[in-house]
């Protein structure tokens, strides 16, 4: 019995010993050393850490070494010139192919070990991240890797707006001090680490922080201590979090680039010096230049490795020498002052935003005095409309690209996409190809896909709220992938994204590819709609909320932005051109509104079909999949609504030529169909979205004003469209009545408000035939809208207007509106040859509606011989001592009326060009 027991024990012992030996051998094969240089740069340390996490997740034991071990498997990481890299290549007999450039790397394999050799610190880090991705994808350390890679775009960044959906009390646009009350998320270190990790994962190397005037929240200027906008405790918090962000970004190879607008100053600085925080029409003032230069110097001293991005335009008037002087005599010297003070010579990047400024002229003056310069311009304006850009906008981009610096393409705001999900890899890949091939650019500056003004949250109605970096992961990943390398095989890309989406939703590869198909079909809808029938590429239009029929039929009355059609769309026709060609039986050219009306219905149908094919296999992230699925139905409803309304508009536009009520009646069924689809859009969105647009200020104009956070949902807009249809039916019935043609519309009577002009006027005159609006010329008014008759107007000096601009001061006891007349001109404005003042556009000037002046009230309301016809706008002023300031160029001031007196909105028709028949009355 004892012998039997001993034999059993021995058998167990032998078996255990064999198992232990096998486990030990297995453990040995699953153990790997990660070797980095002594005193390795933080980027190499970050890359090695991410690689270690991937290995550990896949079952490997890791240890960190500073020298290549005598035995055992290892991964050696460093730059090509580092001793450990050279040692590793020799020990493992690895011969790498290719010599990567900036941020590039090689990965070589030999004798169960690998060497990651970077062209620089970032390259070594990216090599680690690439290997980590492959380990996580395969669940093990891949064998036989020998590759060389590097990014195509030298600057690849995303942005965060330190801004809000609404204006702060007593402040202007972009004026948002960094405080815990304004931006609680700004102080969340865990959120920043998640975001920075996501940028690194996507191989982004820049983070843009947008704010109007950040310096007064981050630095103290000795000569202007009162300029700081935050209390001492907040200032300390800001210093700490900003250093944390910039240090953590540097670990990941990310330049932080602080954006600011010119010219904006802090509120306490403005109040102390009796100035406005921003005034587009003021010249450069020495004290503001000195304050700005010293603020920049202090910022560079404190954060020498943070870049700057400058928006010269928008808060500075016009285009000209002031822009050049401000950049070369204030901003660049401020940076140099800061570097000199700390003994640094490495120039941080300065990005010149080519927005409302003559960027080529500015760069020509700046490049001789500062080398690390970049330019940046919007890819498709503040939208995503086409991957075939052309026209004058493309020419500007090519000009910037050929300056000798790097041109960065800004995918900006995405006003036509928000708030719905967007993930068309095909559209995005082609867009990046266009950035290289058409624009000749080599950088990407990516905005959030939606809700820019509401960072870090999305517009989804969820509890807790969704984060943009989670919901819109595919948006960031797609742009980043093609910024790294854009010429990728389409078939392989379908497989790549299909696999990622299959992993996201726990479905099959085929179902993942159907999700991609849904994204791509839906991804054509909003771009095509906006580029054929939209008013603007800017964020004053919320395209997903729909459009008024008046905006289809008379877009010029709503500030039609021609760049959208001649540059940010394929060759084609807008509705007015299409209608005219139809009437004249002429051949159509390119993409037409009817093409788009048909296309978008097909896209919507296919997107829904694709998402339904994927739905049965979804086993992960089902709640998010359901939200994505709902978005596809939303896209379909929106497409169907727009399609029917475009077709109705085509019939209504024909009425301009025929005066046949039958053409209007043909539009009725499509108007009703459009409204029914809009009601479906309301049902799909009212419980799933908080808003359509994340900027909820008076800058929002299309389809209706979005001031004070109103009219931002589809539920709010539904009564507007219902009333529009009811009015249309009523007016058709009115036209069909026997007395319709003899009816006369009563003219509004405008009355003079009691106002005293105290300076800036050459005299006054009463509007009537023969009245002379200018003191230095004999030209006289020959015709005018009858509502203007008898108003007491302000006489001006044309020569002074051209040279100095217009500035009148006046006092009024009651609220008033000032009637300002602008001379008509469409298309590109050359300030050297166009003598008239151009009304500010919200596309380039965020203050363009501060006085309610953005919209034309009386179109073609005044005629002066040899001059263009005049459009009348109104500026509203509160009681008191007031100043009306216009930029350089000729305009007319046609009088003052009480604020509560309605100024009629219609086309007076005092023009001799084109069919200008105003159809807006049909919907009122």
Short mmCIF file of N, CA, C and O in Angstrom, two decimals, residues 488-546:
data_model
loop_
_atom_site.label_atom_id
_atom_site.label_comp_id
_atom_site.label_asym_id
_atom_site.label_seq_id
_atom_site.Cartn_x
_atom_site.Cartn_y
_atom_site.Cartn_z
N UNK A 488 -5.06 55.71 -50.39
CA UNK A 488 -5.24 54.33 -49.94
C UNK A 488 -6.28 53.65 -50.85
O UNK A 488 -7.22 54.28 -51.31
N UNK A 489 -6.09 52.36 -51.07
CA UNK A 489 -6.98 51.60 -51.94
C UNK A 489 -8.39 51.58 -51.38
O UNK A 489 -8.61 51.23 -50.22
N UNK A 490 -9.35 51.96 -52.21
CA UNK A 490 -10.74 52.09 -51.76
C UNK A 490 -11.30 50.76 -51.24
O UNK A 490 -11.96 50.73 -50.20
N UNK A 491 -11.06 49.67 -51.95
CA UNK A 491 -11.59 48.37 -51.51
C UNK A 491 -11.04 47.99 -50.14
O UNK A 491 -11.77 47.49 -49.27
N UNK A 492 -9.75 48.26 -49.93
CA UNK A 492 -9.15 47.96 -48.63
C UNK A 492 -9.70 48.87 -47.54
O UNK A 492 -9.83 48.45 -46.39
N UNK A 493 -10.03 50.10 -47.91
CA UNK A 493 -10.59 51.03 -46.93
C UNK A 493 -11.98 50.59 -46.48
O UNK A 493 -12.33 50.72 -45.30
N UNK A 494 -12.76 50.05 -47.38
CA UNK A 494 -14.08 49.53 -47.00
C UNK A 494 -13.91 48.41 -45.98
O UNK A 494 -14.63 48.34 -44.97
N UNK A 495 -12.93 47.54 -46.22
CA UNK A 495 -12.68 46.44 -45.28
C UNK A 495 -12.18 46.98 -43.94
O UNK A 495 -12.59 46.50 -42.87
N UNK A 496 -11.30 47.97 -44.00
CA UNK A 496 -10.73 48.54 -42.77
C UNK A 496 -11.81 49.14 -41.89
O UNK A 496 -11.92 48.82 -40.70
N UNK A 497 -12.63 50.03 -42.47
CA UNK A 497 -13.66 50.69 -41.67
C UNK A 497 -14.77 49.70 -41.29
O UNK A 497 -15.33 49.79 -40.19
N UNK A 498 -15.06 48.76 -42.18
CA UNK A 498 -16.04 47.74 -41.85
C UNK A 498 -15.63 46.93 -40.64
O UNK A 498 -16.45 46.61 -39.77
N UNK A 499 -14.34 46.60 -40.57
CA UNK A 499 -13.83 45.84 -39.42
C UNK A 499 -13.93 46.65 -38.13
O UNK A 499 -14.34 46.11 -37.08
N UNK A 500 -13.57 47.93 -38.19
CA UNK A 500 -13.67 48.77 -37.00
C UNK A 500 -15.12 48.89 -36.52
O UNK A 500 -15.40 48.80 -35.33
N UNK A 501 -16.03 49.08 -37.46
CA UNK A 501 -17.44 49.23 -37.10
C UNK A 501 -18.03 47.92 -36.62
O UNK A 501 -18.88 47.90 -35.72
N UNK A 502 -17.56 46.82 -37.19
CA UNK A 502 -18.00 45.51 -36.70
C UNK A 502 -17.55 45.32 -35.25
O UNK A 502 -18.30 44.80 -34.41
N UNK A 503 -16.32 45.74 -34.95
CA UNK A 503 -15.84 45.66 -33.58
C UNK A 503 -16.60 46.57 -32.64
O UNK A 503 -16.88 46.22 -31.49
N UNK A 504 -16.96 47.74 -33.14
CA UNK A 504 -17.71 48.71 -32.33
C UNK A 504 -19.07 48.16 -31.93
O UNK A 504 -19.50 48.32 -30.78
N UNK A 505 -19.73 47.48 -32.87
CA UNK A 505 -21.12 47.06 -32.62
C UNK A 505 -21.28 45.55 -32.48
O UNK A 505 -22.42 45.07 -32.36
N UNK A 506 -20.17 44.81 -32.44
CA UNK A 506 -20.24 43.37 -32.19
C UNK A 506 -20.97 42.60 -33.27
O UNK A 506 -21.62 41.60 -32.99
N UNK A 507 -20.85 43.06 -34.52
CA UNK A 507 -21.54 42.40 -35.63
C UNK A 507 -20.51 41.80 -36.58
O UNK A 507 -19.30 41.85 -36.34
N UNK A 508 -20.96 41.25 -37.69
CA UNK A 508 -20.07 40.65 -38.66
C UNK A 508 -19.38 41.71 -39.50
O UNK A 508 -19.80 42.87 -39.53
N UNK A 509 -18.32 41.29 -40.20
CA UNK A 509 -17.63 42.20 -41.11
C UNK A 509 -18.60 42.76 -42.15
O UNK A 509 -18.60 43.98 -42.42
N UNK A 510 -19.44 41.90 -42.70
CA UNK A 510 -20.39 42.35 -43.73
C UNK A 510 -21.35 43.39 -43.16
O UNK A 510 -21.69 44.38 -43.82
N UNK A 511 -21.79 43.18 -41.92
CA UNK A 511 -22.70 44.14 -41.31
C UNK A 511 -21.98 45.45 -40.97
O UNK A 511 -22.55 46.54 -41.09
N UNK A 512 -20.71 45.34 -40.56
CA UNK A 512 -19.91 46.54 -40.33
C UNK A 512 -19.78 47.37 -41.59
O UNK A 512 -19.84 48.60 -41.56
N UNK A 513 -19.63 46.69 -42.73
CA UNK A 513 -19.54 47.40 -44.00
C UNK A 513 -20.87 48.05 -44.37
O UNK A 513 -20.91 49.09 -45.05
N UNK A 514 -21.97 47.46 -43.93
CA UNK A 514 -23.27 48.09 -44.15
C UNK A 514 -23.42 49.36 -43.32
O UNK A 514 -24.02 50.34 -43.78
N UNK A 515 -22.87 49.35 -42.11
CA UNK A 515 -22.88 50.58 -41.30
C UNK A 515 -22.10 51.67 -42.03
O UNK A 515 -22.53 52.83 -42.11
N UNK A 516 -20.94 51.30 -42.58
CA UNK A 516 -20.15 52.27 -43.34
C UNK A 516 -20.95 52.77 -44.53
O UNK A 516 -20.94 53.98 -44.82
N UNK A 517 -21.64 51.88 -45.23
CA UNK A 517 -22.45 52.28 -46.38
C UNK A 517 -23.53 53.27 -45.95
O UNK A 517 -23.79 54.27 -46.65
N UNK A 518 -24.15 53.04 -44.80
CA UNK A 518 -25.15 53.98 -44.30
C UNK A 518 -24.54 55.35 -44.08
O UNK A 518 -25.11 56.39 -44.47
N UNK A 519 -23.37 55.38 -43.42
CA UNK A 519 -22.67 56.65 -43.22
C UNK A 519 -22.40 57.34 -44.55
O UNK A 519 -22.58 58.56 -44.69
N UNK A 520 -21.94 56.59 -45.54
CA UNK A 520 -21.51 57.20 -46.80
C UNK A 520 -22.67 57.66 -47.66
O UNK A 520 -22.57 58.68 -48.35
N UNK A 521 -23.77 56.91 -47.65
CA UNK A 521 -24.94 57.35 -48.40
C UNK A 521 -25.50 58.63 -47.77
O UNK A 521 -25.78 59.61 -48.46
N UNK A 522 -25.67 58.62 -46.45
CA UNK A 522 -26.17 59.81 -45.76
C UNK A 522 -25.20 60.97 -45.88
O UNK A 522 -25.60 62.14 -45.85
N UNK A 523 -23.90 60.65 -46.01
CA UNK A 523 -22.87 61.69 -46.04
C UNK A 523 -22.89 62.59 -47.25
O UNK A 523 -22.22 63.62 -47.26
N UNK A 524 -23.66 62.23 -48.27
CA UNK A 524 -23.78 63.09 -49.45
C UNK A 524 -24.95 64.07 -49.35
O UNK A 524 -25.02 65.03 -50.12
N UNK A 525 -25.87 63.83 -48.43
CA UNK A 525 -27.13 64.58 -48.42
C UNK A 525 -26.92 66.05 -48.07
O UNK A 525 -27.24 66.95 -48.86
N UNK A 526 -26.40 66.32 -46.90
CA UNK A 526 -26.23 67.72 -46.48
C UNK A 526 -25.29 68.50 -47.39
O UNK A 526 -25.59 69.65 -47.75
N UNK A 527 -24.13 67.93 -47.79
CA UNK A 527 -23.27 68.68 -48.71
C UNK A 527 -23.96 69.06 -50.01
O UNK A 527 -23.82 70.20 -50.48
N UNK A 528 -24.71 68.15 -50.59
CA UNK A 528 -25.34 68.46 -51.88
C UNK A 528 -26.45 69.51 -51.72
O UNK A 528 -26.60 70.40 -52.56
N UNK A 529 -27.23 69.41 -50.66
CA UNK A 529 -28.30 70.40 -50.46
C UNK A 529 -27.72 71.80 -50.35
O UNK A 529 -28.13 72.73 -51.07
N UNK A 530 -26.75 71.97 -49.47
CA UNK A 530 -26.24 73.32 -49.21
C UNK A 530 -25.60 73.92 -50.46
O UNK A 530 -25.80 75.10 -50.76
N UNK A 531 -24.85 73.13 -51.19
CA UNK A 531 -24.09 73.69 -52.31
C UNK A 531 -24.96 74.05 -53.51
O UNK A 531 -24.49 74.71 -54.44
N UNK A 532 -26.21 73.61 -53.52
CA UNK A 532 -27.08 73.93 -54.65
C UNK A 532 -28.18 74.91 -54.31
O UNK A 532 -28.62 75.67 -55.17
N UNK A 533 -28.67 74.91 -53.07
CA UNK A 533 -29.79 75.81 -52.76
C UNK A 533 -29.57 76.62 -51.49
O UNK A 533 -30.44 77.39 -51.09
N UNK A 534 -28.41 76.49 -50.85
CA UNK A 534 -28.16 77.20 -49.59
C UNK A 534 -27.93 78.69 -49.79
O UNK A 534 -27.70 79.16 -50.91
N UNK A 535 -27.97 79.41 -48.70
CA UNK A 535 -27.73 80.85 -48.71
C UNK A 535 -26.25 81.14 -48.50
O UNK A 535 -25.69 82.06 -49.08
N UNK A 536 -25.60 80.35 -47.67
CA UNK A 536 -24.24 80.66 -47.26
C UNK A 536 -23.51 79.41 -46.80
O UNK A 536 -24.14 78.43 -46.40
N UNK A 537 -22.19 79.46 -46.85
CA UNK A 537 -21.39 78.39 -46.26
C UNK A 537 -21.08 78.68 -44.80
O UNK A 537 -20.33 77.96 -44.16
N UNK A 538 -21.65 79.75 -44.26
CA UNK A 538 -21.32 80.20 -42.91
C UNK A 538 -22.28 79.69 -41.86
O UNK A 538 -23.33 79.11 -42.16
N UNK A 539 -21.92 79.92 -40.60
CA UNK A 539 -22.75 79.39 -39.51
C UNK A 539 -23.96 80.27 -39.21
O UNK A 539 -24.66 80.03 -38.24
N UNK A 540 -24.24 81.28 -40.05
CA UNK A 540 -25.51 81.99 -39.88
C UNK A 540 -26.67 81.17 -40.44
O UNK A 540 -27.83 81.52 -40.24
N UNK A 541 -26.37 80.11 -41.17
CA UNK A 541 -27.43 79.22 -41.66
C UNK A 541 -27.35 77.87 -40.97
O UNK A 541 -26.31 77.21 -40.98
N UNK A 542 -28.48 77.47 -40.35
CA UNK A 542 -28.58 76.13 -39.79
C UNK A 542 -29.34 75.28 -40.81
O UNK A 542 -30.57 75.25 -40.82
N UNK A 543 -28.61 74.60 -41.65
CA UNK A 543 -29.23 73.93 -42.79
C UNK A 543 -30.18 72.82 -42.38
O UNK A 543 -31.21 72.59 -43.01
N UNK A 544 -29.85 72.12 -41.30
CA UNK A 544 -30.68 70.98 -40.91
C UNK A 544 -32.05 71.40 -40.37
O UNK A 544 -32.94 70.57 -40.22
N UNK A 545 -32.24 72.70 -40.09
CA UNK A 545 -33.55 73.19 -39.66
C UNK A 545 -34.46 73.53 -40.84
O UNK A 545 -35.60 73.95 -40.65
N UNK A 546 -33.94 73.38 -42.07
CA UNK A 546 -34.75 73.68 -43.25
C UNK A 546 -34.55 75.11 -43.71
O UNK A 546 -33.73 75.86 -43.18
#
